[in-house]
mmCIF file of C-alpha atoms and ligand atoms in Angstrom:
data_model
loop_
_atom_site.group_PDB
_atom_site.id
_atom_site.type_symbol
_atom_site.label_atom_id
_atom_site.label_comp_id
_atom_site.label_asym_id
_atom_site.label_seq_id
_atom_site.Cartn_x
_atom_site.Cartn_y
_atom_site.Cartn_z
ATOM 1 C CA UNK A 1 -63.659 -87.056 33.111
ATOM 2 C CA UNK A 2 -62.602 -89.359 30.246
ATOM 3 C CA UNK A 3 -65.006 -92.753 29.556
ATOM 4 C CA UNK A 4 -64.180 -95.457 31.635
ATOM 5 C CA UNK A 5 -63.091 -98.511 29.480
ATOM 6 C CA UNK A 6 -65.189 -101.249 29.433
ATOM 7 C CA UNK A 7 -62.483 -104.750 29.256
ATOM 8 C CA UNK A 8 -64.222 -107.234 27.178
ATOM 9 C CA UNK A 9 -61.230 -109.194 27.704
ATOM 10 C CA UNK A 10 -61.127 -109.315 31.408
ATOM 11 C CA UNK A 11 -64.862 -110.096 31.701
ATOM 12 C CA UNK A 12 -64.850 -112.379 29.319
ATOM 13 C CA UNK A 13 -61.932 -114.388 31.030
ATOM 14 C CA UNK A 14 -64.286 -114.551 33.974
ATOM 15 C CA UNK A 15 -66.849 -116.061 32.190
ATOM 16 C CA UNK A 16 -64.343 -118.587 30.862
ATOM 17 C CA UNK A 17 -63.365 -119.238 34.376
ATOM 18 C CA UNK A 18 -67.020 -120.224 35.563
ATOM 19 C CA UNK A 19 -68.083 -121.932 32.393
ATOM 20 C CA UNK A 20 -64.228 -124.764 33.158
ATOM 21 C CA UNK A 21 -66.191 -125.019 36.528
ATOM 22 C CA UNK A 22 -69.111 -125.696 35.106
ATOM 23 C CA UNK A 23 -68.048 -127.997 32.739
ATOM 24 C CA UNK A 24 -65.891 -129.526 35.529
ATOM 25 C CA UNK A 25 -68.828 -130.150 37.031
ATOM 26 C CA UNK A 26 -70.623 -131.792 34.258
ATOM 27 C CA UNK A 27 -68.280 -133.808 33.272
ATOM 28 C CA UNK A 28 -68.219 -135.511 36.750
ATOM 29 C CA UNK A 29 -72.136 -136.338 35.392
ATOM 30 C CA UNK A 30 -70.674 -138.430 32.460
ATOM 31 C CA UNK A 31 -70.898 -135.207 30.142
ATOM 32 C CA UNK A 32 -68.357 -133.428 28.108
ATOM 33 C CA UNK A 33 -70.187 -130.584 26.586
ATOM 34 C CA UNK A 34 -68.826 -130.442 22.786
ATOM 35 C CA UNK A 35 -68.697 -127.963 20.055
ATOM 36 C CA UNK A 36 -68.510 -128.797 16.203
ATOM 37 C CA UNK A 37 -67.040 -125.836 14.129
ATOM 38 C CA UNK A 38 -67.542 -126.124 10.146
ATOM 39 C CA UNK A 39 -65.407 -124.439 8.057
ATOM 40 C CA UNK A 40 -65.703 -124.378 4.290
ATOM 41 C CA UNK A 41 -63.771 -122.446 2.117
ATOM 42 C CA UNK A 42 -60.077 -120.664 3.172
ATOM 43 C CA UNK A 43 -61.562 -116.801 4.318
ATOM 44 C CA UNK A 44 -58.769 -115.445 5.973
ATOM 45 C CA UNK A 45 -60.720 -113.966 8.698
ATOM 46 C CA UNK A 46 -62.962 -117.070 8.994
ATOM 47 C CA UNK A 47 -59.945 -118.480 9.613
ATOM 48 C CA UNK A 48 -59.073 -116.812 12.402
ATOM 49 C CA UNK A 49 -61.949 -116.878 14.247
ATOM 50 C CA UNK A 50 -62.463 -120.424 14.075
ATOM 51 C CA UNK A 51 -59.134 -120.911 15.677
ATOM 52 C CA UNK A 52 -60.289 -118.453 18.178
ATOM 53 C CA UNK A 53 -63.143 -120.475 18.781
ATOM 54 C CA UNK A 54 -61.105 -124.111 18.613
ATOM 55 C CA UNK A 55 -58.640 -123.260 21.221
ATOM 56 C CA UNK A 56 -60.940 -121.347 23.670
ATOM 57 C CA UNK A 57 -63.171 -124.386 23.725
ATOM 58 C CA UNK A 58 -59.718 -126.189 24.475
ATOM 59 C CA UNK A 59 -59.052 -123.940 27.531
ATOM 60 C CA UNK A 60 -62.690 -124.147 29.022
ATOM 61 C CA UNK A 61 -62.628 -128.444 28.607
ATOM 62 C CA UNK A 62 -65.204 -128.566 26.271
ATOM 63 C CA UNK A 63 -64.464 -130.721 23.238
ATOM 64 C CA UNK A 64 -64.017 -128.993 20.035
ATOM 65 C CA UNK A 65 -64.461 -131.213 16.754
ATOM 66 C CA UNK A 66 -63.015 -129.352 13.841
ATOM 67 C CA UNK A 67 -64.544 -130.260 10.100
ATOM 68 C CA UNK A 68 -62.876 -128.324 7.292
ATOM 69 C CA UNK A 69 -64.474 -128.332 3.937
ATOM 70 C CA UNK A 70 -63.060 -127.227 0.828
ATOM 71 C CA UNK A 71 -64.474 -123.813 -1.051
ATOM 72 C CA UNK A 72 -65.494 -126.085 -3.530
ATOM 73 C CA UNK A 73 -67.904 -128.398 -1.093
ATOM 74 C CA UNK A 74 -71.400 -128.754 -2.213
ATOM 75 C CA UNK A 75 -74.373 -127.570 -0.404
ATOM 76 C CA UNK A 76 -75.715 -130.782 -0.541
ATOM 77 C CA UNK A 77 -72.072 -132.296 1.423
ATOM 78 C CA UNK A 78 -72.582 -129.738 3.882
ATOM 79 C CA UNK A 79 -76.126 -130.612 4.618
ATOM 80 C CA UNK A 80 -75.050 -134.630 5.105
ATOM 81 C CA UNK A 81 -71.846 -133.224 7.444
ATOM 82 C CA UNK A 82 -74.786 -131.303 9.800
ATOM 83 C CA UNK A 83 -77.178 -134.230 9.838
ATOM 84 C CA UNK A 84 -74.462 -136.022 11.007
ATOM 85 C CA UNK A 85 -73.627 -133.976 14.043
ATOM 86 C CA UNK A 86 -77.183 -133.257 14.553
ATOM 87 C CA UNK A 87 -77.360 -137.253 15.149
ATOM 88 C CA UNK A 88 -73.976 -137.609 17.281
ATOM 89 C CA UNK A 89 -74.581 -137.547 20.975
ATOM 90 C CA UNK A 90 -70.828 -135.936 21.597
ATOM 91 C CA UNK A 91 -72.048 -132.526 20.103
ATOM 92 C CA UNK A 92 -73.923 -130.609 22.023
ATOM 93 C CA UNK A 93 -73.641 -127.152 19.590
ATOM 94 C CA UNK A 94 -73.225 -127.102 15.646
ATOM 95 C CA UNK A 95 -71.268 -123.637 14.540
ATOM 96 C CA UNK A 96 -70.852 -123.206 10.685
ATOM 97 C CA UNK A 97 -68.683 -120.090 10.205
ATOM 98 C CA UNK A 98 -69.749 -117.780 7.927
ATOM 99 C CA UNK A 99 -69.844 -116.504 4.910
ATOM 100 C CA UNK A 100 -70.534 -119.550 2.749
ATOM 101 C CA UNK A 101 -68.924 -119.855 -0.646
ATOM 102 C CA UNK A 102 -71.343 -118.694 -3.299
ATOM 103 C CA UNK A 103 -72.692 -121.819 -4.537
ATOM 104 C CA UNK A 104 -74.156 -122.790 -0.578
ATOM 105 C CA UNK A 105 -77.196 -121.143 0.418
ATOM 106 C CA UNK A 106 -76.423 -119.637 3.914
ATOM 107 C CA UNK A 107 -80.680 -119.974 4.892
ATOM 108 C CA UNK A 108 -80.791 -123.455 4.290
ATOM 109 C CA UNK A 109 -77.974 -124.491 5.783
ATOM 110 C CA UNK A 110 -78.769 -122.878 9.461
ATOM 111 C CA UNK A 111 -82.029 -123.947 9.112
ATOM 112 C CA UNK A 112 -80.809 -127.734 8.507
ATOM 113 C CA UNK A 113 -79.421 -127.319 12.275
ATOM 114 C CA UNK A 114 -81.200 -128.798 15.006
ATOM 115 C CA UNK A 115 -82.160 -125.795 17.224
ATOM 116 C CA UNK A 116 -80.987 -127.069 20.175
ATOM 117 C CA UNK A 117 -77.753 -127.260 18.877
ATOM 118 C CA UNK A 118 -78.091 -123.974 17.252
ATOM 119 C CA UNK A 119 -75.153 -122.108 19.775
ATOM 120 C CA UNK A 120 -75.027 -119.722 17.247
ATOM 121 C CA UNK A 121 -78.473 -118.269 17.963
ATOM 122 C CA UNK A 122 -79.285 -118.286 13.966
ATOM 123 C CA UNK A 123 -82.021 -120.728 13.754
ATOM 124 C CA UNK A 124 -85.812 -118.925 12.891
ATOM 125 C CA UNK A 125 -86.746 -121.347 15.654
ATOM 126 C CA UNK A 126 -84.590 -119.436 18.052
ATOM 127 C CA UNK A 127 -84.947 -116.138 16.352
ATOM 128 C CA UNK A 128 -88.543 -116.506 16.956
ATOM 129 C CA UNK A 129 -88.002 -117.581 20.980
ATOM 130 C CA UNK A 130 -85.726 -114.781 21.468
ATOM 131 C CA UNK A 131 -88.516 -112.353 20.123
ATOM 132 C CA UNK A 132 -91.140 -113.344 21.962
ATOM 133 C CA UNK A 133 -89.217 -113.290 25.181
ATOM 134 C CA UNK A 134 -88.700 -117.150 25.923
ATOM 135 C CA UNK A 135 -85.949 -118.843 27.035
ATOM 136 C CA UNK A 136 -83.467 -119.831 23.348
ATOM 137 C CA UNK A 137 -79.960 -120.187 22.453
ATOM 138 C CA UNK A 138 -79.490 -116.469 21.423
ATOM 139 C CA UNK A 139 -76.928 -114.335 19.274
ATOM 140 C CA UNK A 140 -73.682 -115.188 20.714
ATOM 141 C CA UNK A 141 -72.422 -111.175 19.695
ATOM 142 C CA UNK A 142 -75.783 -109.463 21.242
ATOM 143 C CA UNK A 143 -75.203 -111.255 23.895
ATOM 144 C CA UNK A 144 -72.012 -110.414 24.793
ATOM 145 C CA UNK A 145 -73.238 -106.904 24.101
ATOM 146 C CA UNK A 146 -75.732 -106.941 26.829
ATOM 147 C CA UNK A 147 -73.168 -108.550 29.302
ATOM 148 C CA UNK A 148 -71.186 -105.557 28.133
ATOM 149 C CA UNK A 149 -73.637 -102.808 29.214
ATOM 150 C CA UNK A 150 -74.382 -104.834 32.473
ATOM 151 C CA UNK A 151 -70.686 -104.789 33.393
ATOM 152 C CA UNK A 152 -70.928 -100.922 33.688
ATOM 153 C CA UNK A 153 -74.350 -100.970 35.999
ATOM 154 C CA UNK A 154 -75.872 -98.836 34.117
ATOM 155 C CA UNK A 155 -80.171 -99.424 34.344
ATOM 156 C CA UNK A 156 -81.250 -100.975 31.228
ATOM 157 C CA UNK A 157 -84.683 -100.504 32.302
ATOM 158 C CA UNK A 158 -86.169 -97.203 31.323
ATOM 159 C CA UNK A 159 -83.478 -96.192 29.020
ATOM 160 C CA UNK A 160 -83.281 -94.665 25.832
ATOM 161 C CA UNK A 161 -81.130 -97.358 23.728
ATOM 162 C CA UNK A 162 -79.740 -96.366 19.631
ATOM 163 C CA UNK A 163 -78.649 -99.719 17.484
ATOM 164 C CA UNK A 164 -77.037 -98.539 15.049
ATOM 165 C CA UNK A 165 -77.264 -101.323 12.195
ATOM 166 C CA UNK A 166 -80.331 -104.019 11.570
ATOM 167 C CA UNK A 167 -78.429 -107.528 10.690
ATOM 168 C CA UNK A 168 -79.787 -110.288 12.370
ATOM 169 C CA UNK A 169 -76.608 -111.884 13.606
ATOM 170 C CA UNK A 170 -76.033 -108.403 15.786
ATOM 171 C CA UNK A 171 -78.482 -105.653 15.514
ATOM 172 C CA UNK A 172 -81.510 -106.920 15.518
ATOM 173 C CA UNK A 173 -81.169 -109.658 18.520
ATOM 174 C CA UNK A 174 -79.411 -106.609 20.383
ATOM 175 C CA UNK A 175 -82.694 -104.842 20.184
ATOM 176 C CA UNK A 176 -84.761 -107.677 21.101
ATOM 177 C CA UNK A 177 -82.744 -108.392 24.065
ATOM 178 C CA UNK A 178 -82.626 -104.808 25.190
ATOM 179 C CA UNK A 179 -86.196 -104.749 24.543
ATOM 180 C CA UNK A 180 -86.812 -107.734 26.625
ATOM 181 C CA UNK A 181 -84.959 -105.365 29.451
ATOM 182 C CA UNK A 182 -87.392 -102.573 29.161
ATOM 183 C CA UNK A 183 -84.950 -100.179 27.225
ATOM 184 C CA UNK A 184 -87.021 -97.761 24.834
ATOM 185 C CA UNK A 185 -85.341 -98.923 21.555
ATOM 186 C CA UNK A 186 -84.150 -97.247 18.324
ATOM 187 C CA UNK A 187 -82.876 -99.628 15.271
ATOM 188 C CA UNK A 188 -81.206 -97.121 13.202
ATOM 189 C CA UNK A 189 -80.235 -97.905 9.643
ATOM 190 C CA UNK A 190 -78.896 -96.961 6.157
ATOM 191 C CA UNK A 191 -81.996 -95.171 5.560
ATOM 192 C CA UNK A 192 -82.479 -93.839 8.739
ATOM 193 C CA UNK A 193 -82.749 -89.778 8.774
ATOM 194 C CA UNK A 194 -81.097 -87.772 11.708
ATOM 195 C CA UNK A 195 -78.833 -90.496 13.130
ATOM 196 C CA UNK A 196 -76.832 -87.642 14.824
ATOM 197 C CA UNK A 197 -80.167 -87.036 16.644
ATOM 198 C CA UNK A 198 -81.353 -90.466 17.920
ATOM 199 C CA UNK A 199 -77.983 -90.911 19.295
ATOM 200 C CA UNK A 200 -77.642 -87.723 20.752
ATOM 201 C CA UNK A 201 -80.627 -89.116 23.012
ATOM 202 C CA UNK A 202 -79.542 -92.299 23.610
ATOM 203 C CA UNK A 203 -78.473 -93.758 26.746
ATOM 204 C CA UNK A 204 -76.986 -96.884 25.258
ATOM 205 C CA UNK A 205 -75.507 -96.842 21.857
ATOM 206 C CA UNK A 206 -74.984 -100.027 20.009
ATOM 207 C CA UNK A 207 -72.435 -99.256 17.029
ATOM 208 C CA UNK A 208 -72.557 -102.256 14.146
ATOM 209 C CA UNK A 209 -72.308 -100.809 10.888
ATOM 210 C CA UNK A 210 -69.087 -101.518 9.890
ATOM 211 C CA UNK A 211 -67.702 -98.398 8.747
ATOM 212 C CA UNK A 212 -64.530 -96.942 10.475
ATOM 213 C CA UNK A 213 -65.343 -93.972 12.656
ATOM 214 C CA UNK A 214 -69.271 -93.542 11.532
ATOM 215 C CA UNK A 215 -70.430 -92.590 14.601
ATOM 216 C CA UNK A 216 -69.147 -89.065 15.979
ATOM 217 C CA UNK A 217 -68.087 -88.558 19.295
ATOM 218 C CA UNK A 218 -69.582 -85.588 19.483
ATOM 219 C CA UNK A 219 -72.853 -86.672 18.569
ATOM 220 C CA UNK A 220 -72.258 -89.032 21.832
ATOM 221 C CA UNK A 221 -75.178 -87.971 24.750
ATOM 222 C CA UNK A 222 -72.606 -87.112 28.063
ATOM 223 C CA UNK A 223 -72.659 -90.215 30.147
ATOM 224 C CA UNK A 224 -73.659 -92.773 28.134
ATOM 225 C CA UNK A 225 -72.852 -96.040 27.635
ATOM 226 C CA UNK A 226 -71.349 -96.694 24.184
ATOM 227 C CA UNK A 227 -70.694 -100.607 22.995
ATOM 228 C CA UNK A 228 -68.571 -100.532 19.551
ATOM 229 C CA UNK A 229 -69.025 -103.906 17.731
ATOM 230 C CA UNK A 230 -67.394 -102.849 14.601
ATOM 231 C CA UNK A 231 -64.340 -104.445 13.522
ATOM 232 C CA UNK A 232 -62.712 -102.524 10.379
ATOM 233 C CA UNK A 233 -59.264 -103.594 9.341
ATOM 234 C CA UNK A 234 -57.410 -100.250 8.457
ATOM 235 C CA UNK A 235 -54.909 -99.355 5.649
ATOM 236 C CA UNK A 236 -52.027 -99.751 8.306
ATOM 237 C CA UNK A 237 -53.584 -103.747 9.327
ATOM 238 C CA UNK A 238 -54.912 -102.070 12.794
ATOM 239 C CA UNK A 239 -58.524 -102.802 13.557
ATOM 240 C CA UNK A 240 -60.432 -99.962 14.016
ATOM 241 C CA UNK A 241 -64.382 -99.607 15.710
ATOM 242 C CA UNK A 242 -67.041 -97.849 14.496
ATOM 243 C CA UNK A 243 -66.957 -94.685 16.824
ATOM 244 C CA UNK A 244 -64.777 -92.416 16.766
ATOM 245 C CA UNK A 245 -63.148 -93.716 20.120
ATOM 246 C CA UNK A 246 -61.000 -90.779 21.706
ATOM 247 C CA UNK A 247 -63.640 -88.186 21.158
ATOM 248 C CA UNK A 248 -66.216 -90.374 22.653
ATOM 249 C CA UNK A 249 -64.205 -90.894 25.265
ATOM 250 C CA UNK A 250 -64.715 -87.192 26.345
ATOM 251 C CA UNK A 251 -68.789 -86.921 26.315
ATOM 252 C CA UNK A 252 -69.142 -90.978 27.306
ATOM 253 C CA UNK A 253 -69.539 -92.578 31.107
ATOM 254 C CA UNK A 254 -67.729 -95.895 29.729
ATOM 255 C CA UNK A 255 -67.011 -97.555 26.102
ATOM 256 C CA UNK A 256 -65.512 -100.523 24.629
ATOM 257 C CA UNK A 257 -62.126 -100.542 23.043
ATOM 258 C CA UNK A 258 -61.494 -102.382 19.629
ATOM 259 C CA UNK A 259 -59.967 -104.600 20.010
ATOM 260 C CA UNK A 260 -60.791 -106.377 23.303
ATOM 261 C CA UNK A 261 -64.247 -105.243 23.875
ATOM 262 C CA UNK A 262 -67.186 -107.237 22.342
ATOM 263 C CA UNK A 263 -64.660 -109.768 20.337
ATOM 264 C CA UNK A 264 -63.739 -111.685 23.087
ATOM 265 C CA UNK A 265 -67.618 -111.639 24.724
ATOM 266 C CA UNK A 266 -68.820 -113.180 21.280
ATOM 267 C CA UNK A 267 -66.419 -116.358 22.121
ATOM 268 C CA UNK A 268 -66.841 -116.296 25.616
ATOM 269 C CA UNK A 269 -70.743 -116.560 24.816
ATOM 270 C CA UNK A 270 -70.562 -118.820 22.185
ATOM 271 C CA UNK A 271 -68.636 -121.354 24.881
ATOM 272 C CA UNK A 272 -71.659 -120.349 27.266
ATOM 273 C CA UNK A 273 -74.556 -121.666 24.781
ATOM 274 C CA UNK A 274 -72.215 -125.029 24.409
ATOM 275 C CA UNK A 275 -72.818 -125.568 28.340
ATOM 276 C CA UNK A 276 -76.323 -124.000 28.323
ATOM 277 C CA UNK A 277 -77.099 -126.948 25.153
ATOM 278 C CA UNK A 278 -75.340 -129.677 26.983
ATOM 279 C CA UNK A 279 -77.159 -129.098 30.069
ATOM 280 C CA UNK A 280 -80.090 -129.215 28.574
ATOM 281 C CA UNK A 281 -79.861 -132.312 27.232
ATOM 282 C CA UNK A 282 -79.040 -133.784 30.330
ATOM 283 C CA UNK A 283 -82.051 -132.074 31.830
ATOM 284 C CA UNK A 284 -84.860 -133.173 28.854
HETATM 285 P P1 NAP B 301 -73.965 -105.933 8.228
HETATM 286 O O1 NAP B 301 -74.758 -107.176 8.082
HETATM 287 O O2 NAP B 301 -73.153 -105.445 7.092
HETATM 288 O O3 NAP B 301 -74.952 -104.782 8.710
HETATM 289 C C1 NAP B 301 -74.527 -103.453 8.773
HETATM 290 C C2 NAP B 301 -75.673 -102.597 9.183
HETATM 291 O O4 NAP B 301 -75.215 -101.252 9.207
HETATM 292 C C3 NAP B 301 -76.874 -102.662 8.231
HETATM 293 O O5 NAP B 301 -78.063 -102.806 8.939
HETATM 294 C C4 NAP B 301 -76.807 -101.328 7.489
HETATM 295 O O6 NAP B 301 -78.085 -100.778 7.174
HETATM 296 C C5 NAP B 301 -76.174 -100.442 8.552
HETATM 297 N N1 NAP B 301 -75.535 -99.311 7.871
HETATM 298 C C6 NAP B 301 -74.683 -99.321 6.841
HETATM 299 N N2 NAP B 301 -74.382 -98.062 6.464
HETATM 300 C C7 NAP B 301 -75.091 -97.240 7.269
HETATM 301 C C8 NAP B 301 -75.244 -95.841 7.365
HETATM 302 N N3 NAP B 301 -74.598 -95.019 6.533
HETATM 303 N N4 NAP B 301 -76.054 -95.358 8.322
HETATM 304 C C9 NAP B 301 -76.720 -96.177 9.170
HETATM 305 N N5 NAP B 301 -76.631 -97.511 9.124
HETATM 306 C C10 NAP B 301 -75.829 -98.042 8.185
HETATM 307 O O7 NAP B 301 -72.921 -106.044 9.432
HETATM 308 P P2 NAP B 301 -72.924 -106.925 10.797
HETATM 309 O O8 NAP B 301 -72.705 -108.341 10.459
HETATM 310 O O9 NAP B 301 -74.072 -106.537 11.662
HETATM 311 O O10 NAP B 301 -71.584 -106.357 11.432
HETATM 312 C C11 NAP B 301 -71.408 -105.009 11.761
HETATM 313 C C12 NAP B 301 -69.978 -104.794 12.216
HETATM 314 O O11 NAP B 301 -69.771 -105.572 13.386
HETATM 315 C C13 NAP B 301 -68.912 -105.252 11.233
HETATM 316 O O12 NAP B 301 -67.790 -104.410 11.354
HETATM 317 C C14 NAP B 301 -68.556 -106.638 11.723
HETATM 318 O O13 NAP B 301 -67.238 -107.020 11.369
HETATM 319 C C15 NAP B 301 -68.676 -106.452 13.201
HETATM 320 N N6 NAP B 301 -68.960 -107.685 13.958
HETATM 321 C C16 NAP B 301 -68.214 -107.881 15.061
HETATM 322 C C17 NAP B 301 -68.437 -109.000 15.831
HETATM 323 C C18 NAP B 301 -67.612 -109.200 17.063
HETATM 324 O O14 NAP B 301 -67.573 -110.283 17.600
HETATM 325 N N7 NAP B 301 -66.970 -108.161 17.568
HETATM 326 C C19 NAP B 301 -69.415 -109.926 15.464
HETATM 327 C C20 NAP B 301 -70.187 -109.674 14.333
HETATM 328 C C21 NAP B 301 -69.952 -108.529 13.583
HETATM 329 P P3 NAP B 301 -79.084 -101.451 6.074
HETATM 330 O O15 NAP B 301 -79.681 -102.641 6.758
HETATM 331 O O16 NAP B 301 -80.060 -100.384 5.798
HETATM 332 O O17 NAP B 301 -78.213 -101.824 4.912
#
């Protein structure tokens, strides 16, 4: 039986519809939860993620406040712009897109973010909750990973997870998380030997590499759960995952499509830690 097809879209549109309520609700409290989204430089793709992000924030009521730097802004411009919304009561999370222009130092700058504002999950200060198990503002793409797997029912507990790729914006948080759900957990990397092998074992696969087609579908355990965060744009302008999707398909119980698997969870999640930061704030 081919893999059922796990809608990132549709679950993530259900998430949207209980975060309006929610913010519905907390606006009848006196307070709009709000999301500042830097943008410096032109990246095409930056670009069109940050729109993504502007007008979903528009759909689910919570304020979006755009700031658009140049490619030539400073490091030291961007650093006054955060302290700024790290001071302003309307902004509950801070979101600088990246990757900076050259002359900005990426580390600095997310550390300069207040952690509680820190919706993108980036802050040591969060990385460091999120790895001890305590409650943070965590990795808006893990998480929507992890929603991902849930949606299928499959036990987390007890089973035999591969991450395939170590970054800390998407593999590493995804292991922490599945760790905190008592999966067995392998990172795999550039270096790791017998990739073919973990994954044949592996319950769960994670796929973020970046690399069209890098994981085989016939190294794919039958009836596992396979969640493809790659996004590769192809010669023909397609996007393409990182698994090679119809042969998966055979040996998998359910997998993600690109597009409209973990892309729209990312957002969805990223609106989610903008109502999780405002209500906090209410609650402190
Ligand atoms: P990244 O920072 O470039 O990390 C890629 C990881 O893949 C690294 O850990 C690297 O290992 C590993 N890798 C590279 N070649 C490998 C190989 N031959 N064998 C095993 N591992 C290998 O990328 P990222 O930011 O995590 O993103 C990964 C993909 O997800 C990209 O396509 C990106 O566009 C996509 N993405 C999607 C979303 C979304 O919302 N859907 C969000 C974020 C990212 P080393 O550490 O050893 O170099």
């Amino acid at each position: 039986m081919p893999a059922a097809l796990i809608d990132g879209k549709s679950l993530a549109a259900g998430i949207r519809d209980e975060l309006a309520a929610e913010v519905s609700e907390l606006a009848a409290r006196g307070v709009r939860p709000g999301l500042a989204v830097v943008l410096v430089g032109q990246n095409a793709a930056s670009q069109v993620y940050v729109r993504n992000k502007r007008s979903a924030c528009e759909k689910t009521g919570i304020a979006s406040f755009a700031h658009d730097l140049p490619e030539s802004a400073s490091e030291e411009e961007l650093l006054s712009l955060i302290k700024l919304l790290n001071e302003d009561p309307a902004v509950h999370g801070i979101l600088v897109q990246l990757p900076l222009p050259r002359q900005i130092d990426e580390k600095r700058v997310i550390r300069s973010i207040l952690p509680e504002k820190d919706v993108d999950g980036f802050h040591p200060v969060n990385v460091g909750l999120l790895s001890i198990g305590d409650s943070c503002l965590a990795p808006c793409t893990a998480a929507g990973v992890v929603a991902l797997i849930d949606s299928t029912g499959i036990e987390i507990a007890g089973a035999r997870a591969a991450i395939v790729g170590r970054s800390n914006i998407v593999g590493k948080p995804a292991a922490m998380m599945l760790l905190a759900r008592n999966a067995t957990v392998t990172i795999c990397h550039s270096k790791t030997r017998e990739i073919a092998e973990e994954i044949g074992r592996s319950d769960i696969v994670v796929a973020a590499v970046g690399k069209p087609s890098f994981i085989k579908g016939e190294w794919i355990k039958r009836g596992a759960v396979v969640i493809d965060v790659g996004i590769n744009r192809m010669p023909d302008r397609k996007l393409a995952g990182d698994v090679e999707f119809h042969e998966a398909s055979k040996r998998a119980a359910a997998i993600t499509p690109v597009p409209g698997g973990v892309g729209p969870m990312t957002i969805a999640m990223l609106l989610k830690n903008t109502v999780e930061a405002a209500r906090l704030k209410i609650v402190r």
